[in-house]
XYZ file of C-alpha atoms in Angstrom:
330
model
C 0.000 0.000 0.000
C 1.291 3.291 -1.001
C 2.445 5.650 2.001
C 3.068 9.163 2.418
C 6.087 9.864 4.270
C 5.484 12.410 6.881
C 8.319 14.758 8.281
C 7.219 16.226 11.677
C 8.337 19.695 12.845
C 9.387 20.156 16.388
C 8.283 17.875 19.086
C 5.094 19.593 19.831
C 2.970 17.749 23.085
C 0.325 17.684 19.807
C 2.440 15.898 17.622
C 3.950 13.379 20.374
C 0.469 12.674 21.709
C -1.908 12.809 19.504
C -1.223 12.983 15.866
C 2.322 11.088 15.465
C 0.929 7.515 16.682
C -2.419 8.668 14.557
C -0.374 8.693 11.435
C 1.881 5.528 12.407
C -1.734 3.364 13.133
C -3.272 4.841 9.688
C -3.524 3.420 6.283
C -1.484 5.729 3.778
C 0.681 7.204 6.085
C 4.024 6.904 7.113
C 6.466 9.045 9.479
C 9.745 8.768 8.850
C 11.665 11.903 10.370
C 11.230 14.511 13.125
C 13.408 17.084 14.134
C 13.986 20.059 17.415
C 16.480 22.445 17.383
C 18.286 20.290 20.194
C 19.695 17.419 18.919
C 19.192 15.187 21.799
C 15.751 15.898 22.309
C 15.168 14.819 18.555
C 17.041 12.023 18.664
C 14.865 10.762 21.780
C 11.484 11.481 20.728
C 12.324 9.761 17.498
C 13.493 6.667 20.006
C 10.349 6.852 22.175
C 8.097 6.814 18.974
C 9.738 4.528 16.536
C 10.845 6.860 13.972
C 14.241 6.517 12.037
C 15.538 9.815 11.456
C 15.967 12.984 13.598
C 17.298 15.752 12.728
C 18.944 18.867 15.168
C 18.007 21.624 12.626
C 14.328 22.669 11.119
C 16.230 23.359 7.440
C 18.168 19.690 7.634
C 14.875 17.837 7.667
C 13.340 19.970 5.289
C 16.413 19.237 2.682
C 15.686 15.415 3.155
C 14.275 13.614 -0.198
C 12.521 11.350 1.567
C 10.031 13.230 3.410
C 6.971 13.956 1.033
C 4.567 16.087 3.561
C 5.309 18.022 6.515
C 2.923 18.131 9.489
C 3.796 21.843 11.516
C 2.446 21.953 15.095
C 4.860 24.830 15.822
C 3.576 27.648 17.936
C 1.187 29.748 16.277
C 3.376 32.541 15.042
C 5.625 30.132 13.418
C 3.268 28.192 11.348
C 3.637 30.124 8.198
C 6.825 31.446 8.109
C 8.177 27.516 8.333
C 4.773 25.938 5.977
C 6.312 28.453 3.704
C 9.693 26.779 3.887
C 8.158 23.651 3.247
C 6.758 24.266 0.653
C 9.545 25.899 -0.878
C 11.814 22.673 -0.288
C 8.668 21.080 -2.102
C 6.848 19.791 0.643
C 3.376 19.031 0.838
C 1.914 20.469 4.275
C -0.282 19.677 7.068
C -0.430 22.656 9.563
C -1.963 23.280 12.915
C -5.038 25.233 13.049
C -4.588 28.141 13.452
C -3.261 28.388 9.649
C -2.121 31.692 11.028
C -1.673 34.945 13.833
C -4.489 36.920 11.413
C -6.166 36.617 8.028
C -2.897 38.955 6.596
C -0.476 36.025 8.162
C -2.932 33.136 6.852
C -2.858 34.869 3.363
C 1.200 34.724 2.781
C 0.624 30.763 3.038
C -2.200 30.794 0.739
C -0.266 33.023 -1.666
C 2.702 30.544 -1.237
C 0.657 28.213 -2.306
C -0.756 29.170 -5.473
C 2.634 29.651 -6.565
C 3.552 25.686 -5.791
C 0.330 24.212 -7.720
C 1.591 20.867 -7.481
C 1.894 20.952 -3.637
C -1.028 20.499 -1.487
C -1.876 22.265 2.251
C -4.203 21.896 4.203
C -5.255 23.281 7.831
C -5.651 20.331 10.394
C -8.882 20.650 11.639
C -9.176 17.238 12.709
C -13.016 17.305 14.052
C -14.162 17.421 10.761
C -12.798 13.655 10.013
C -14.448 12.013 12.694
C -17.008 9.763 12.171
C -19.450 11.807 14.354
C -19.219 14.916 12.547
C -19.684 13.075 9.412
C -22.892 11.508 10.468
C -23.607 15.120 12.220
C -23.487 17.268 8.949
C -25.238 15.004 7.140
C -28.184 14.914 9.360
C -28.347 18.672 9.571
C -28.280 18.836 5.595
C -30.764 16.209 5.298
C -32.906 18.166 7.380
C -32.998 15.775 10.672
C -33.136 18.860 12.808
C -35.566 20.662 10.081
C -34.304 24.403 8.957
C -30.939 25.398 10.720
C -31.319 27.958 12.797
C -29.215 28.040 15.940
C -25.756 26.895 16.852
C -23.841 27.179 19.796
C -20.485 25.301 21.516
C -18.427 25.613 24.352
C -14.505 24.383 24.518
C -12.697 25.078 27.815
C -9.935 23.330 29.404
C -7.646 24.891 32.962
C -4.107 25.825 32.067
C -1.955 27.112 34.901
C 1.328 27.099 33.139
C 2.734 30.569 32.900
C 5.361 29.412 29.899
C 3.018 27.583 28.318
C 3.195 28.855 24.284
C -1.024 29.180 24.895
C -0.365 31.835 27.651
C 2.440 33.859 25.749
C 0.970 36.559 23.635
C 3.740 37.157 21.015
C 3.097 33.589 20.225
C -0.004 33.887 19.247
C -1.572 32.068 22.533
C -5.040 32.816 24.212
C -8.303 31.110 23.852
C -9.655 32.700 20.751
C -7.162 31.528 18.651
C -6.121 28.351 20.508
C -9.596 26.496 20.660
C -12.759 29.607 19.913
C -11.231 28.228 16.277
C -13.479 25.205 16.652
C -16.256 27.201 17.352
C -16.116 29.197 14.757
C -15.252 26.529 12.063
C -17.781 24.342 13.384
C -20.315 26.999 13.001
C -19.619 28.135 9.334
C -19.431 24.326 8.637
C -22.736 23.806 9.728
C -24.723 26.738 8.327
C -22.840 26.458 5.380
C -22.430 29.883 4.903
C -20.278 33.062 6.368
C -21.252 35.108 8.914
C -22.333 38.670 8.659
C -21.700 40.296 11.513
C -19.982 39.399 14.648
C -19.939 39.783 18.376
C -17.336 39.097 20.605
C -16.570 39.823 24.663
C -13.115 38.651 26.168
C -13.290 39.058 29.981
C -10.076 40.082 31.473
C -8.201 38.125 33.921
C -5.742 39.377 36.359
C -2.558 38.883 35.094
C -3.291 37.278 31.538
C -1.874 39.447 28.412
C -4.040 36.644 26.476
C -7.714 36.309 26.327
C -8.542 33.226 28.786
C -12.132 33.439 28.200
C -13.745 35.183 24.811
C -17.507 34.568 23.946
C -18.468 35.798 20.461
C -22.345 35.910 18.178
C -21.766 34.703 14.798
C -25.143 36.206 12.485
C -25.650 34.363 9.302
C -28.079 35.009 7.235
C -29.717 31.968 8.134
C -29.422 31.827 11.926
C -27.038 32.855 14.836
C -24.120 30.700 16.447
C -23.418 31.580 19.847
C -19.702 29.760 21.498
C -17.829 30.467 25.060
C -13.631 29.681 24.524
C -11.545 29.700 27.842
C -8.759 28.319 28.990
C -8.460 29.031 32.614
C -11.825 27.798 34.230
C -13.333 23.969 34.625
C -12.619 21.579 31.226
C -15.848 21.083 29.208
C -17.080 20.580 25.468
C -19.803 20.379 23.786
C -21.681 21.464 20.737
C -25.535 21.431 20.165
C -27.826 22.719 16.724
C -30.991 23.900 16.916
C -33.676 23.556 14.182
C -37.069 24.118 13.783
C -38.169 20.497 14.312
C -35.764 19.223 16.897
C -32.252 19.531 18.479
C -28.712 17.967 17.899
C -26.314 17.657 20.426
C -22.482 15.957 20.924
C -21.500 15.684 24.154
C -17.753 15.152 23.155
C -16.897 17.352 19.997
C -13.258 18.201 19.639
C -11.766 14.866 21.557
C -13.239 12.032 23.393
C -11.594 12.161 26.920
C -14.411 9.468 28.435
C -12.164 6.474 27.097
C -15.330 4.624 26.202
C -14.973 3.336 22.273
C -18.380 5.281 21.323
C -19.517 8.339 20.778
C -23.147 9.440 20.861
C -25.204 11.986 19.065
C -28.363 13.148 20.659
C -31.398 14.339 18.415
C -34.349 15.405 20.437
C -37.582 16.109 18.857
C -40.862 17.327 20.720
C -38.889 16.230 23.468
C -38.211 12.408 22.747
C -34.428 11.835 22.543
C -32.919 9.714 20.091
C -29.186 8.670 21.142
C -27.086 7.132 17.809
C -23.864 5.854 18.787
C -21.157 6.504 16.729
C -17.849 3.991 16.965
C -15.157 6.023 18.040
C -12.266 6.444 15.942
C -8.694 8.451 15.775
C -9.672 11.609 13.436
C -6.354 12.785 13.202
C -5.660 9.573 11.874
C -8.423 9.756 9.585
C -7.564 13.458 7.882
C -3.822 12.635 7.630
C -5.560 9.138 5.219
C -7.719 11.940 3.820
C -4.822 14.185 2.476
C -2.563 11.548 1.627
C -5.078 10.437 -0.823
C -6.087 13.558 -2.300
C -1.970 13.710 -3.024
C -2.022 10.532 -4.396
C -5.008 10.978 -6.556
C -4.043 14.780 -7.210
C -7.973 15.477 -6.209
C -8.754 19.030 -3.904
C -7.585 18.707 -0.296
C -10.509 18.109 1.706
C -10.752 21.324 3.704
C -9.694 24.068 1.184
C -7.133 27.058 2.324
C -9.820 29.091 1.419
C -11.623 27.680 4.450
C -8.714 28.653 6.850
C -9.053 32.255 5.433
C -12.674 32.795 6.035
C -12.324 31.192 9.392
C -9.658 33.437 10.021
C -11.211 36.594 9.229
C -14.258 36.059 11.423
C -11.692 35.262 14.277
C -10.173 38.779 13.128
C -13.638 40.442 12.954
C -14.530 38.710 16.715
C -11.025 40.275 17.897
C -11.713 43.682 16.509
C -15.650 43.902 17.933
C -13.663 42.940 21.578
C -11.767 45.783 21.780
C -14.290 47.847 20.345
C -17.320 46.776 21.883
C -19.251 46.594 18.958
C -20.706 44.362 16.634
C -18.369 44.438 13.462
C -19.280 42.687 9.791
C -16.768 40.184 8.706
């Protein structure tokens, strides 16, 4: 079976966690190098994780031949600057979400792209893979729920760490950016459409230079989608749609932390609740088979850049309507 050999950049928590075993346990994928700008720490998180090469430099892995794709989970401010790089040492590219700092920062990638045509990109918005949110759209375009009309999520988790990169500012950290991007992509996804106008509120916390707690309005011209992001209060997810002949709700929408090997959905109509379990599966696993065959095949990446930059300039719009305490169009 044909792989795609994955190069991995930096030694991200993400990338040792999550989506590095996710690509070794999938079907088309392949990773074959990793690198850190120590040496050592390379060498042993390519020990720990069964991968052959390591490299001590960002640029030495990049000049390897035998890495097709990169996946970037650097900090935020570094994702295009180095995607760029990539794809200059012709490199396909998976990068974090988000694809950038601000819609300007998302756009140099995009533009880099365009000008490498035979190179594919692609943000990695995992959620989007998982079997749930498969069965999820397709229930709300079917009409399960009747017409669309309300959306709203929450994402929160408690981080303490004061050198964590999600607390540093310069880096891009804070909860907007960080996890409100779910939200927001969730919420476009769904209504499938842009928002108008936008609402946001970050409530300051002593001490923070990031937002640790931003609730924003999306207004579509079919509906509203409400979400609260924060990253210093009690961990909790969930994401519910409201139409005008019943409810849809997933308990667990970004990552199933119950351990259990299902997920549910819950529709609710006139009040009776029907629960459809959904078999649990490894989503990052799943978008890294998705990309590798749209390489393969030379078909459109599944989640277009032009997704990342209208998801990043309602997360710019949300910013802006903060700090001026008014609603702003997108």
């Amino acid at each position: 079976m044909q792989k795609l050999r994955w190069g991995v950049l930096s030694t991200a928590k993400i990338g040792r966690e999550k989506v590095i075993p996710a690509l070794q346990a999938s079907q088309h994928n392949a990773v074959v190098a990793i690198c850190s700008r120590d040496l050592q720490n390379a060498r042993a998180t390519a020990d720990s994780l069964g991968i052959a090469q390591a490299y001590g430099s960002y640029e030495d892995m990049l000049a390897d031949p035998q890495i097709d794709a990169i996946y970037n989970p650097l900090p935020n401010h570094l994702h295009v600057d180095w995607s760029i790089k990539a794809l200059q040492a012709g490199k396909h590219v998976l990068c974090e979400k988000p694809l950038g700092l601000n819609t300007a920062d998302a756009q140099r990638l995009v533009d880099a792209a365009r000008a490498h045509p035979h190179l594919k990109v692609m943000e990695a918005f995992m959620y989007r893979f998982h079997p749930q949110w498969q069965l999820a759209k397709k229930l709300v375009d079917e009409g399960a729920i009747g017409k669309l009309y309300a959306v709203h999520s929450h994402f929160s988790y408690n981080n303490r760490e004061p050198d964590n990169i999600r607390n540093k500012a310069e880096w891009g950290g804070g909860a907007l950016l960080d996890i409100g991007c779910y939200s927001v992509s969730l919420s476009r996804w769904l209504f499938n459409e842009e928002p108008n106008n936008v609402l946001g509120q970050i409530t300051p916390m002593p001490g923070e230079e990031v937002d640790c707690l931003t609730s924003g309005i999306m207004e579509f011209p079919a509906g509203t989608a409400s979400f609260t992001a924060a990253t210093k209060i009690e961990a909790q997810q969930y994401a519910e749609a409201f139409g005008d002949q019943g409810s849809l709700y997933i308990e667990r929408p970004f990552y199933n932390d119950s351990g259990l090997p299902v997920q549910k959905i819950r529709i609710t109509r006139n009040r009776v609740v029907e629960e459809i379990e959904v078999p649990d599966n490894n989503h990052y696993g799943a978008m890294g088979d998705a990309l590798a065959l749209s390489i393969f095949n030379n078909t459109p990446v599944p989640t277009a850049l032009e997704d990342a930059i209208a998801n990043m300039r309602c997360i710019d719009a949300i910013f802006q309507s903060a700090a001026e305490r008014r609603w702003v169009r997108v």
